[in-house]
């Protein structure tokens, strides 16, 4: 950079000096003195940054007309951060803050520029300016009373610590005074070049120090630059055999046109991999070494090596059937430590990847999912099903067969069945159920990753038929009536139970005529050892055809029984209800009012 000397504005300074002389002689002639700086400021700036190691002219911070009329003094002369020399030159030694007082001495105390001294050195007391006569009591010295002191805060800043990449261009932060005084900026290394706009560019690999030469011909450090070595961004490269060419990105490297710069790739064993116009091409499973030789713009060279591994990855399946809300992992083989599996993380739809080889099914439908393993591309076709059973339970009787129908399956769905109690109920591979004996069991259905648990109730044949008949009656037009309880379409609670069971050979002590009341039916069940429970129990302990006896008040009858209902399976009852004035089919509910549960077919 071209060095330009700083030129002071001498004309303005001389004009200001002439004015000060005129005021001085006027004061002498007329016997008074006026302080011309009382309303003016000495400093152009009160704060200045200076680089460590530089010598700075403090007069640049002072208004030009006062530069020859001030003195400079460090507030703390014991500090070793800076020193003063040649009146206004500050030598910045250590990082930190330094305070410098700028002291204006009135012209009356300055040595005159000529050898002629005025005949009168002090005005008569009776015409002196009152302010000029107010001297401290202990000291009659008039020099001190006119001193004006302003302070410059000098911040000594260290050199920049920079870490740059090859080819990077940067504008170094430089204090304005360096530009204004046109210091010469240079580097101790050929790794850096400078441009006229004040920017620099890294053109080599060696570290560099940027220095500035001040107006005294002395150098100090502006920046210390560390240059990051180019790399291939990974400690190893893993590519699948016969995958697409792999274009390797050089990290911390920006190409510069011109100069001697060029890059050359080579591979140790070209039977395993080779370098092509498309980049690195993997040929056979194995290991080799890739080398990159880079010649920088300035002619410096660097060699980068990285091991290359060639794999032959495979996936366990490319077709998946999965129930919505379920997950499935695809097994990946043929990889090594460092293999890279990638997939579209933004994909949504019926199914999508949620991790390495892990698929999540969102809703019924289909989707095509894509993944790459070490650069090899795979497509997975996913069908999403929604398997379900329309009810939560199944009702059978001993010896009855029934095929379990699962809805929401898709072509290719895989379904398996199992029974928790094969002695009570069995199920085949095709979903065919068979009641083996009276009791309870759970059928487990696994379909496309979803598990269904179906409660199974196996009743006696008579109990099963009685419950189905009661349900059928609830679907007809009925009316609650005690007076006409034996008439067609009219029922009370006990006549409904009695009339239904008579059809299947259970009479509760009366085959014909008027049906017994609820309390008598309950008493008969106890006498004939048909009791299941003497209080409320879960529906899971009951079977279709069971009778539930309630006590609503003390009526003097057996166990104060006032009402009876029939359990018909699937946690439901059938009852002739006075409240609803008809036969109803509704949910079974436990409660303290239940005093007896019986199984007439036991």
Coordinates of C-alpha atoms in Angstrom, one line a residue:
X1 CA 0.0 0.0 0.0
X2 CA 1.2 3.5 -0.7
X3 CA 2.4 5.4 2.3
X4 CA 1.0 9.0 2.6
X5 CA 2.2 11.5 5.2
X6 CA -0.4 13.2 7.4
X7 CA -0.5 16.9 6.7
X8 CA -1.7 19.3 9.5
X9 CA -4.0 22.2 8.7
X10 CA -1.4 25.0 9.5
X11 CA -3.4 27.9 8.1
X12 CA -6.2 27.5 10.6
X13 CA -3.7 27.1 13.4
X14 CA -1.9 30.3 12.5
X15 CA -5.2 32.2 12.4
X16 CA -6.1 31.0 15.8
X17 CA -2.6 31.8 17.2
X18 CA -2.9 35.4 15.8
X19 CA -6.2 35.9 17.6
X20 CA -4.8 34.7 20.9
X21 CA -1.8 37.1 20.6
X22 CA -4.1 40.0 19.9
X23 CA -6.2 39.2 23.0
X24 CA -3.1 38.9 25.1
X25 CA -1.8 42.4 24.1
X26 CA -5.2 43.9 24.5
X27 CA -5.4 42.6 28.0
X28 CA -2.0 44.1 28.8
X29 CA -2.8 47.5 27.3
X30 CA -6.2 47.8 29.0
X31 CA -5.2 46.2 32.3
X32 CA -7.4 43.0 32.1
X33 CA -7.2 39.4 30.8
X34 CA -9.9 37.2 29.2
X35 CA -9.8 33.4 29.1
X36 CA -10.6 32.6 25.4
X37 CA -11.0 28.8 26.1
X38 CA -13.7 29.3 28.7
X39 CA -16.4 28.3 26.3
X40 CA -14.4 26.2 23.9
X41 CA -13.4 22.5 24.0
X42 CA -9.8 21.4 23.5
X43 CA -10.5 17.9 22.3
X44 CA -11.9 16.7 19.0
X45 CA -12.4 13.3 20.5
X46 CA -12.4 12.0 24.1
X47 CA -11.9 8.3 23.3
X48 CA -9.4 6.7 20.9
X49 CA -8.5 3.1 20.1
X50 CA -4.7 2.4 19.6
X51 CA -3.1 -0.9 18.6
X52 CA -0.7 -2.5 21.0
X53 CA 2.8 -1.7 19.8
X54 CA 1.9 1.4 17.9
X55 CA 3.0 5.0 18.5
X56 CA 0.1 7.4 18.3
X57 CA 0.3 11.2 18.1
X58 CA -2.2 12.5 20.7
X59 CA -2.4 15.9 19.0
X60 CA -4.7 14.3 16.5
X61 CA -7.3 14.2 19.2
X62 CA -7.0 18.0 19.9
X63 CA -8.6 20.8 18.0
X64 CA -5.9 22.3 15.6
X65 CA -5.9 25.8 17.1
X66 CA -4.9 24.5 20.5
X67 CA -2.3 21.8 19.5
X68 CA 0.7 24.1 20.3
X69 CA -0.9 25.4 23.5
X70 CA -1.4 22.1 25.4
X71 CA 0.6 19.6 27.4
X72 CA 0.0 15.9 27.9
X73 CA 0.3 13.9 31.0
X74 CA -0.5 10.2 32.0
X75 CA -2.9 10.2 34.9
X76 CA -1.1 7.2 36.4
X77 CA 2.6 7.4 35.4
X78 CA 3.3 4.2 37.3
X79 CA 1.3 2.1 34.8
X80 CA 3.4 0.2 32.2
X81 CA 0.6 0.0 29.6
X82 CA 1.8 3.2 27.8
X83 CA 4.5 5.9 27.8
X84 CA 4.7 9.5 26.5
X85 CA 7.6 10.9 24.4
X86 CA 8.3 13.9 22.2
X87 CA 5.6 15.8 24.0
X88 CA 2.5 14.2 22.3
X89 CA 3.6 10.7 21.2
X90 CA 2.0 7.9 23.1
X91 CA 3.7 4.5 22.9
X92 CA 1.0 1.7 23.4
X93 CA 2.7 -1.2 25.2
X94 CA 0.1 -3.4 26.8
X95 CA -3.6 -4.1 26.2
X96 CA -5.9 -2.1 28.5
X97 CA -7.2 1.5 29.2
X98 CA -5.0 4.5 29.7
X99 CA -6.1 8.1 30.7
X100 CA -4.2 11.0 29.4
X101 CA -4.8 14.6 30.6
X102 CA -4.6 17.3 28.0
X103 CA -3.7 20.6 29.8
X104 CA -4.2 24.0 28.3
X105 CA -1.8 26.7 29.6
X106 CA -3.0 30.3 29.1
X107 CA -1.0 32.4 26.7
X108 CA 0.2 34.6 29.5
X109 CA 2.3 31.7 30.7
X110 CA 3.7 30.8 27.3
X111 CA 7.1 32.0 26.3
X112 CA 6.8 34.9 23.8
X113 CA 8.0 34.2 20.3
X114 CA 10.1 37.5 20.3
X115 CA 12.7 38.8 22.7
X116 CA 10.8 42.0 23.2
X117 CA 8.9 41.9 26.5
X118 CA 6.0 44.4 27.2
X119 CA 6.8 47.2 29.5
X120 CA 3.6 46.5 31.6
X121 CA 3.3 43.0 32.8
X122 CA 0.3 43.5 35.1
X123 CA -2.8 45.8 34.8
X124 CA -3.6 48.2 37.6
X125 CA -5.7 46.6 40.4
X126 CA -8.6 49.0 40.0
X127 CA -9.3 48.0 36.4
X128 CA -8.6 44.2 36.6
X129 CA -11.3 41.7 35.7
X130 CA -12.8 40.6 39.0
X131 CA -12.5 36.9 38.0
X132 CA -8.8 37.5 37.2
X133 CA -8.1 38.7 40.7
X134 CA -9.6 35.7 42.5
X135 CA -6.4 33.8 43.3
X136 CA -6.2 31.1 46.0
X137 CA -5.4 32.5 49.4
X138 CA -2.4 30.3 49.9
X139 CA -0.9 30.9 46.5
X140 CA -0.7 34.1 44.5
X141 CA 0.4 32.3 41.3
X142 CA -1.8 33.4 38.5
X143 CA -0.6 30.7 36.1
X144 CA -2.7 27.9 37.7
X145 CA -6.0 29.7 37.8
X146 CA -6.4 29.6 34.0
X147 CA -5.4 26.0 33.3
X148 CA -8.1 23.9 31.5
X149 CA -7.8 20.1 31.7
X150 CA -9.6 17.6 29.5
X151 CA -9.0 13.8 29.4
X152 CA -8.5 11.4 26.5
X153 CA -9.4 7.7 27.2
X154 CA -7.0 5.6 25.2
X155 CA -8.0 2.0 24.7
X156 CA -5.1 -0.2 23.8
X157 CA -6.4 -3.1 21.7
X158 CA -4.6 -6.3 20.8
X159 CA -4.1 -7.9 17.4
X160 CA -7.0 -9.8 15.9
X161 CA -6.9 -13.6 16.3
X162 CA -8.3 -15.0 13.0
X163 CA -8.9 -18.5 11.7
X164 CA -9.5 -18.6 8.0
X165 CA -10.0 -21.1 5.2
X166 CA -8.0 -21.3 2.0
X167 CA -9.6 -19.0 -0.6
X168 CA -11.5 -17.0 2.0
X169 CA -11.6 -13.2 1.5
X170 CA -12.0 -11.0 4.5
X171 CA -12.0 -7.3 5.4
X172 CA -9.8 -7.0 8.5
X173 CA -11.3 -4.6 11.1
X174 CA -8.8 -1.7 11.1
X175 CA -9.1 1.5 13.2
X176 CA -9.8 4.6 11.2
X177 CA -6.6 6.4 12.1
X178 CA -4.5 3.7 10.3
X179 CA -6.5 4.3 7.1
X180 CA -6.4 8.1 7.6
X181 CA -2.6 8.1 8.2
X182 CA -2.2 5.6 5.4
X183 CA -0.1 3.1 7.3
X184 CA 1.5 0.5 5.2
X185 CA -0.2 -3.0 5.8
X186 CA 1.7 -6.2 4.9
X187 CA 2.1 -9.9 5.8
X188 CA 5.1 -12.0 6.8
X189 CA 3.8 -14.9 4.7
X190 CA 3.0 -15.5 1.1
X191 CA -0.2 -17.2 2.2
X192 CA -1.9 -13.8 2.2
X193 CA -2.5 -11.3 -0.5
X194 CA -4.0 -7.8 -0.2
X195 CA -6.4 -5.8 -2.4
X196 CA -6.8 -2.1 -2.9
X197 CA -10.2 -2.1 -1.1
X198 CA -8.5 -3.2 2.1
X199 CA -9.5 -6.9 2.0
X200 CA -7.1 -9.8 2.1
X201 CA -7.4 -13.3 0.7
X202 CA -5.9 -16.6 1.8
X203 CA -3.8 -18.1 -1.1
X204 CA -1.7 -20.6 0.8
X205 CA -1.6 -23.0 3.8
X206 CA 1.0 -21.4 6.1
X207 CA 0.1 -19.2 9.1
X208 CA 0.5 -15.5 8.6
X209 CA 1.0 -12.3 10.7
X210 CA -0.5 -9.1 9.3
X211 CA 1.5 -6.0 10.4
X212 CA 1.2 -2.2 9.9
X213 CA 4.1 0.2 9.5
X214 CA 3.4 3.5 11.2
X215 CA 4.6 7.0 10.4
X216 CA 7.8 6.4 12.5
X217 CA 8.8 3.5 10.3
X218 CA 8.0 1.0 13.1
X219 CA 5.9 -2.2 12.7
X220 CA 3.2 -3.6 15.0
X221 CA 0.8 -6.6 14.6
X222 CA -2.7 -6.1 13.3
X223 CA -3.7 -9.7 13.1
X224 CA -2.5 -13.2 13.6
X225 CA -4.0 -15.6 11.1
X226 CA -4.3 -19.4 11.5
X227 CA -5.2 -21.2 8.3
X228 CA -7.4 -24.2 8.6
X229 CA -6.1 -27.2 6.6
X230 CA -8.5 -28.5 3.9
X231 CA -10.1 -31.9 4.6
X232 CA -12.5 -34.3 3.0
X233 CA -15.0 -33.8 5.9
X234 CA -14.8 -37.4 7.2
X235 CA -12.3 -39.7 8.8
X236 CA -13.5 -42.4 6.3
X237 CA -15.6 -42.8 3.2
X238 CA -18.1 -45.7 3.0
X239 CA -19.8 -46.4 -0.3
X240 CA -21.9 -49.3 -1.6
X241 CA -20.6 -51.5 -4.5
X242 CA -22.0 -50.2 -7.8
X243 CA -23.6 -47.1 -6.2
X244 CA -23.6 -43.8 -8.1
X245 CA -20.4 -41.8 -8.4
X246 CA -19.7 -39.9 -5.2
X247 CA -18.7 -36.2 -5.6
X248 CA -16.5 -35.4 -2.5
X249 CA -16.7 -31.9 -1.1
X250 CA -13.4 -30.4 0.1
X251 CA -14.0 -28.7 3.4
X252 CA -12.3 -25.4 4.2
X253 CA -11.3 -24.9 0.6
X254 CA -12.6 -22.3 -1.9
X255 CA -11.1 -22.5 -5.3
X256 CA -9.2 -19.4 -6.6
X257 CA -8.9 -18.9 -10.4
X258 CA -5.4 -18.3 -11.7
X259 CA -2.0 -19.0 -10.1
X260 CA -0.7 -22.5 -9.7
X261 CA -3.7 -23.9 -8.0
X262 CA -4.9 -27.5 -9.0
X263 CA -6.1 -30.7 -7.3
X264 CA -5.2 -34.3 -8.2
X265 CA -7.1 -37.4 -7.0
X266 CA -5.6 -40.9 -6.8
X267 CA -6.7 -44.3 -5.4
X268 CA -4.3 -46.9 -4.1
X269 CA -6.2 -50.0 -5.3
X270 CA -8.3 -49.3 -8.4
X271 CA -9.9 -52.7 -8.3
X272 CA -11.9 -51.7 -5.3
X273 CA -12.6 -48.1 -6.3
X274 CA -11.6 -45.5 -8.9
X275 CA -11.9 -41.8 -9.5
X276 CA -14.1 -40.8 -12.5
X277 CA -15.7 -37.7 -13.9
X278 CA -18.7 -38.5 -11.7
X279 CA -16.5 -38.7 -8.6
X280 CA -15.5 -41.8 -6.5
X281 CA -16.9 -45.0 -8.0
X282 CA -17.1 -48.1 -5.7
X283 CA -16.3 -51.4 -7.6
X284 CA -15.8 -54.2 -5.2
X285 CA -16.2 -54.9 -1.5
X286 CA -12.9 -54.1 0.3
X287 CA -10.7 -51.3 1.6
X288 CA -8.4 -48.8 -0.1
X289 CA -7.0 -45.3 0.3
X290 CA -8.0 -42.1 -1.5
X291 CA -5.4 -39.3 -1.8
X292 CA -5.9 -35.7 -2.8
X293 CA -2.9 -33.5 -3.7
X294 CA -3.7 -29.8 -3.7
X295 CA -1.3 -27.1 -5.0
X296 CA -2.3 -23.7 -3.7
X297 CA -2.4 -20.4 -5.6
X298 CA 1.0 -19.5 -4.2
X299 CA 2.5 -22.8 -5.1
X300 CA 2.4 -24.5 -1.6
X301 CA 1.2 -28.1 -1.6
X302 CA -0.8 -30.3 0.8
X303 CA -1.7 -34.0 0.7
X304 CA -4.9 -35.3 2.2
X305 CA -5.6 -39.1 2.6
X306 CA -8.7 -40.9 3.7
X307 CA -9.6 -44.6 3.9
X308 CA -12.3 -45.9 1.6
X309 CA -14.5 -48.8 2.4
X310 CA -16.8 -50.5 -0.1
X311 CA -19.8 -52.4 1.2
X312 CA -22.6 -54.5 -0.2
X313 CA -25.8 -53.6 1.8
X314 CA -29.1 -55.4 1.6
X315 CA -32.5 -55.0 3.3
X316 CA -34.7 -57.8 4.7
X317 CA -37.7 -56.9 2.6
X318 CA -38.9 -54.3 0.1
X319 CA -42.6 -55.0 0.7
X320 CA -44.3 -54.3 4.0
X321 CA -47.9 -54.7 5.3
X322 CA -48.5 -52.9 8.5
X323 CA -51.5 -52.0 10.6
X324 CA -52.1 -48.3 11.2
X325 CA -50.5 -47.1 14.5
X326 CA -47.9 -49.8 14.3
X327 CA -44.1 -49.8 13.7
X328 CA -41.9 -52.1 11.8
X329 CA -38.1 -52.3 11.5
X330 CA -36.4 -53.4 8.3
X331 CA -33.2 -55.3 8.9
X332 CA -30.1 -53.9 7.0
X333 CA -27.2 -56.2 6.4
X334 CA -23.9 -55.9 4.6
X335 CA -22.8 -52.7 6.4
X336 CA -19.9 -51.7 8.6
X337 CA -19.2 -49.3 11.3
X338 CA -19.5 -45.9 9.7
X339 CA -22.1 -47.0 7.1
X340 CA -24.6 -44.2 6.3
X341 CA -28.3 -44.8 6.1
X342 CA -30.4 -42.0 4.9
X343 CA -34.1 -41.4 4.2
X344 CA -36.6 -38.7 3.5
X345 CA -37.2 -37.3 7.0
X346 CA -39.9 -34.8 5.7
X347 CA -42.1 -37.5 4.0
X348 CA -45.7 -37.9 5.3
X349 CA -48.6 -40.0 4.2
X350 CA -50.0 -43.4 5.0
X351 CA -46.6 -44.5 6.1
X352 CA -43.1 -43.0 6.6
X353 CA -39.7 -43.6 8.1
X354 CA -39.2 -42.5 11.7
X355 CA -35.7 -43.8 12.2
X356 CA -33.0 -46.0 10.6
X357 CA -35.0 -48.7 8.8
X358 CA -38.0 -48.1 11.1
X359 CA -41.4 -47.5 9.4
X360 CA -44.5 -46.0 11.1
X361 CA -48.0 -46.6 9.6
X362 CA -50.3 -43.6 10.0
X363 CA -53.6 -44.6 8.3
X364 CA -55.0 -47.2 5.9
X365 CA -53.6 -46.8 2.4
X366 CA -50.3 -47.3 0.7
X367 CA -46.9 -45.5 0.3
X368 CA -43.6 -45.9 -1.4
X369 CA -40.6 -45.2 0.9
X370 CA -37.1 -44.5 -0.2
X371 CA -33.8 -45.0 1.6
X372 CA -30.1 -45.1 0.8
X373 CA -27.4 -47.2 2.4
X374 CA -23.9 -46.1 1.6
X375 CA -25.2 -44.6 -1.5
X376 CA -27.2 -47.6 -2.7
X377 CA -30.9 -46.8 -3.2
X378 CA -33.8 -48.9 -1.9
X379 CA -37.5 -48.6 -2.5
X380 CA -40.0 -50.1 0.1
X381 CA -43.7 -50.5 -0.8
X382 CA -45.9 -50.2 2.2
X383 CA -49.6 -51.3 2.5
X384 CA -51.3 -50.0 5.6
X385 CA -54.3 -52.0 7.0
X386 CA -56.7 -51.4 9.8
X387 CA -57.6 -54.8 11.3
X388 CA -60.4 -54.9 13.9
X389 CA -63.3 -56.9 15.3
X390 CA -66.6 -55.1 15.4
X391 CA -67.3 -56.2 19.0
X392 CA -65.1 -56.6 22.0
X393 CA -66.5 -60.1 22.9
X394 CA -67.8 -63.3 21.3
X395 CA -70.7 -65.4 22.7
X396 CA -70.8 -69.2 22.1
X397 CA -72.4 -72.2 23.6
X398 CA -70.7 -75.5 24.3
X399 CA -70.2 -77.4 21.0
X400 CA -70.9 -74.3 18.8
X401 CA -68.6 -73.3 16.0
X402 CA -68.1 -69.9 14.5
X403 CA -65.7 -68.2 12.2
X404 CA -64.1 -65.1 13.5
X405 CA -64.2 -62.3 10.9
X406 CA -61.6 -59.6 11.1
X407 CA -62.3 -56.5 9.0
X408 CA -59.9 -53.8 7.7
X409 CA -57.4 -56.3 6.2
X410 CA -55.6 -55.9 2.8
X411 CA -54.4 -58.3 0.3
X412 CA -51.4 -60.1 1.8
X413 CA -52.3 -59.3 5.5
X414 CA -50.9 -61.9 7.9
X415 CA -53.3 -63.0 10.7
X416 CA -52.6 -65.4 13.6
X417 CA -54.9 -66.6 16.3
X418 CA -54.5 -68.1 19.8
X419 CA -56.7 -69.0 22.8
X420 CA -55.9 -68.4 26.4
X421 CA -58.0 -71.4 27.5
X422 CA -58.1 -74.2 24.9
X423 CA -60.2 -76.3 27.3
X424 CA -63.0 -73.7 27.0
X425 CA -62.6 -72.4 23.4
X426 CA -60.3 -73.3 20.5
X427 CA -59.5 -71.4 17.3
X428 CA -57.9 -72.7 14.1
X429 CA -55.3 -71.0 11.8
X430 CA -58.2 -69.8 9.7
X431 CA -60.1 -68.2 12.6
X432 CA -62.7 -70.9 13.2
X433 CA -63.8 -70.9 16.9
X434 CA -65.3 -73.8 18.8
X435 CA -66.8 -73.8 22.3
X436 CA -65.4 -76.8 24.2
X437 CA -67.0 -76.3 27.6
X438 CA -68.9 -73.7 29.6
X439 CA -66.6 -70.9 30.8
X440 CA -64.5 -67.9 29.7
X441 CA -61.4 -67.4 27.6
X442 CA -59.6 -64.8 25.6
X443 CA -58.9 -65.0 21.9
X444 CA -55.7 -63.2 20.7
X445 CA -55.6 -62.0 17.1
X446 CA -52.3 -60.6 15.7
X447 CA -52.8 -58.9 12.3
X448 CA -50.1 -56.9 10.5
X449 CA -48.5 -55.9 13.8
X450 CA -51.7 -55.1 15.7
X451 CA -52.9 -57.2 18.6
X452 CA -56.6 -57.6 19.3
X453 CA -57.9 -59.2 22.6
X454 CA -61.4 -60.6 22.3
X455 CA -63.3 -61.8 25.4
X456 CA -65.1 -65.1 24.8
X457 CA -68.1 -66.4 26.7
X458 CA -69.1 -70.0 26.3
X459 CA -72.5 -70.6 27.8
X460 CA -74.7 -73.8 28.0
X461 CA -76.9 -74.3 25.0
X462 CA -80.1 -73.5 26.9
X463 CA -78.6 -70.4 28.5
X464 CA -77.3 -69.2 25.1
X465 CA -80.8 -69.7 23.5
X466 CA -82.6 -68.1 26.4
X467 CA -80.4 -65.0 26.1
X468 CA -80.9 -64.8 22.4
X469 CA -84.7 -65.1 22.8
X470 CA -84.7 -62.4 25.4
X471 CA -82.7 -60.1 23.1
X472 CA -85.2 -60.8 20.3
X473 CA -88.2 -59.9 22.5
X474 CA -86.5 -56.6 23.4
X475 CA -86.6 -55.8 19.7
X476 CA -90.4 -56.3 19.4
X477 CA -93.2 -54.1 20.6
X478 CA -93.7 -54.8 24.3
X479 CA -95.3 -53.2 27.4
X480 CA -94.6 -53.6 31.1
X481 CA -97.6 -54.9 33.0
X482 CA -98.0 -56.9 36.2
X483 CA -101.8 -57.4 35.8
X484 CA -101.4 -58.8 32.3
X485 CA -97.9 -60.2 32.8
X486 CA -98.8 -63.5 31.0
X487 CA -100.5 -61.9 28.0
X488 CA -98.8 -61.6 24.6
X489 CA -96.5 -58.6 24.3
X490 CA -96.9 -57.8 28.0
X491 CA -94.3 -58.6 30.7
X492 CA -93.1 -57.9 34.1
X493 CA -89.5 -58.8 35.2
X494 CA -90.2 -62.3 36.5
X495 CA -92.7 -63.3 33.8
X496 CA -90.2 -62.4 31.1
X497 CA -87.5 -64.7 32.7
X498 CA -90.0 -67.5 33.4
X499 CA -91.7 -67.5 30.0
X500 CA -88.4 -67.4 28.1
X501 CA -86.8 -70.3 30.1
X502 CA -90.0 -72.4 29.9
X503 CA -89.3 -72.6 26.1
X504 CA -86.0 -74.4 26.9
X505 CA -87.2 -76.7 29.7
X506 CA -86.4 -74.7 32.8
X507 CA -89.5 -74.0 34.9
X508 CA -88.5 -72.6 38.3
X509 CA -91.0 -75.0 39.9
X510 CA -94.0 -74.0 37.7
X511 CA -94.4 -75.5 34.2
X512 CA -97.7 -73.9 33.4
X513 CA -99.9 -71.0 34.4
X514 CA -98.9 -68.0 36.3
X515 CA -95.2 -67.4 36.5
X516 CA -93.5 -67.2 39.9
X517 CA -92.4 -63.8 41.2
X518 CA -88.7 -62.8 41.2
X519 CA -88.2 -63.7 44.9
X520 CA -89.6 -67.3 44.3
X521 CA -87.4 -67.7 41.2
X522 CA -84.4 -66.7 43.3
X523 CA -85.3 -69.1 46.1
X524 CA -85.7 -71.9 43.6
X525 CA -82.2 -71.2 42.2
X526 CA -80.7 -71.3 45.7
X527 CA -82.6 -74.5 46.6
X528 CA -81.4 -76.2 43.4
X529 CA -77.7 -75.1 43.8
X530 CA -77.7 -72.7 40.9
X531 CA -76.0 -69.9 42.7
X532 CA -73.0 -68.1 41.0
X533 CA -72.6 -65.3 43.5
X534 CA -74.4 -63.7 46.5
X535 CA -73.5 -60.2 45.5
X536 CA -72.5 -58.0 42.6
X537 CA -69.6 -59.4 40.4
X538 CA -67.9 -58.4 37.2
X539 CA -69.5 -59.4 33.9
X540 CA -66.4 -61.4 33.3
X541 CA -67.6 -63.9 35.9
X542 CA -71.0 -64.2 34.3
X543 CA -72.4 -66.2 31.3
X544 CA -75.3 -65.6 28.9
X545 CA -78.6 -66.9 30.6
X546 CA -77.5 -66.0 34.1
X547 CA -80.1 -64.3 36.3
X548 CA -79.5 -61.2 38.4
X549 CA -81.7 -60.6 41.5
X550 CA -82.1 -57.1 43.0
X551 CA -83.5 -55.9 46.4
X552 CA -84.9 -52.4 46.2
X553 CA -86.7 -52.4 49.5
X554 CA -87.8 -54.6 52.3
X555 CA -90.8 -56.5 51.0
X556 CA -90.8 -59.5 53.3
X557 CA -90.1 -61.9 50.5
X558 CA -87.1 -64.1 50.0
X559 CA -83.9 -62.0 50.5
X560 CA -86.3 -59.0 49.9
X561 CA -85.9 -59.6 46.2
X562 CA -87.9 -57.0 44.2
X563 CA -86.5 -57.4 40.7
X564 CA -84.8 -59.9 38.3
X565 CA -82.9 -59.4 35.0
X566 CA -81.2 -61.8 32.6
X567 CA -77.5 -61.4 31.6
X568 CA -77.3 -62.0 27.8
X569 CA -73.5 -61.7 27.2
X570 CA -71.2 -58.9 26.0
X571 CA -71.8 -57.0 29.4
X572 CA -75.5 -56.6 28.6
X573 CA -78.8 -57.4 30.4
X574 CA -82.4 -57.8 29.2
X575 CA -85.1 -56.6 31.6
X576 CA -88.9 -55.9 31.6
X577 CA -88.6 -52.4 33.0
X578 CA -91.4 -50.5 34.7
X579 CA -89.4 -47.3 34.2
X580 CA -89.2 -47.7 30.4
X581 CA -92.6 -49.5 30.3
X582 CA -91.1 -52.2 28.0
X583 CA -88.6 -54.9 27.6
X584 CA -85.1 -53.3 27.3
X585 CA -81.6 -54.5 26.3
X586 CA -79.1 -52.4 28.1
X587 CA -75.7 -52.5 29.8
X588 CA -75.0 -54.6 32.9
X589 CA -74.1 -52.5 36.0
X590 CA -72.8 -53.7 39.3
X591 CA -74.2 -52.3 42.6
X592 CA -75.1 -53.0 46.2
X593 CA -78.7 -53.7 45.3
X594 CA -77.7 -57.1 43.7
X595 CA -78.2 -59.8 46.3
X596 CA -78.0 -62.9 44.1
X597 CA -76.7 -64.2 40.8
X598 CA -77.8 -67.6 39.6
X599 CA -77.2 -69.8 36.5
X600 CA -80.4 -71.8 36.0
X601 CA -78.7 -74.3 33.6
X602 CA -75.9 -75.0 36.0

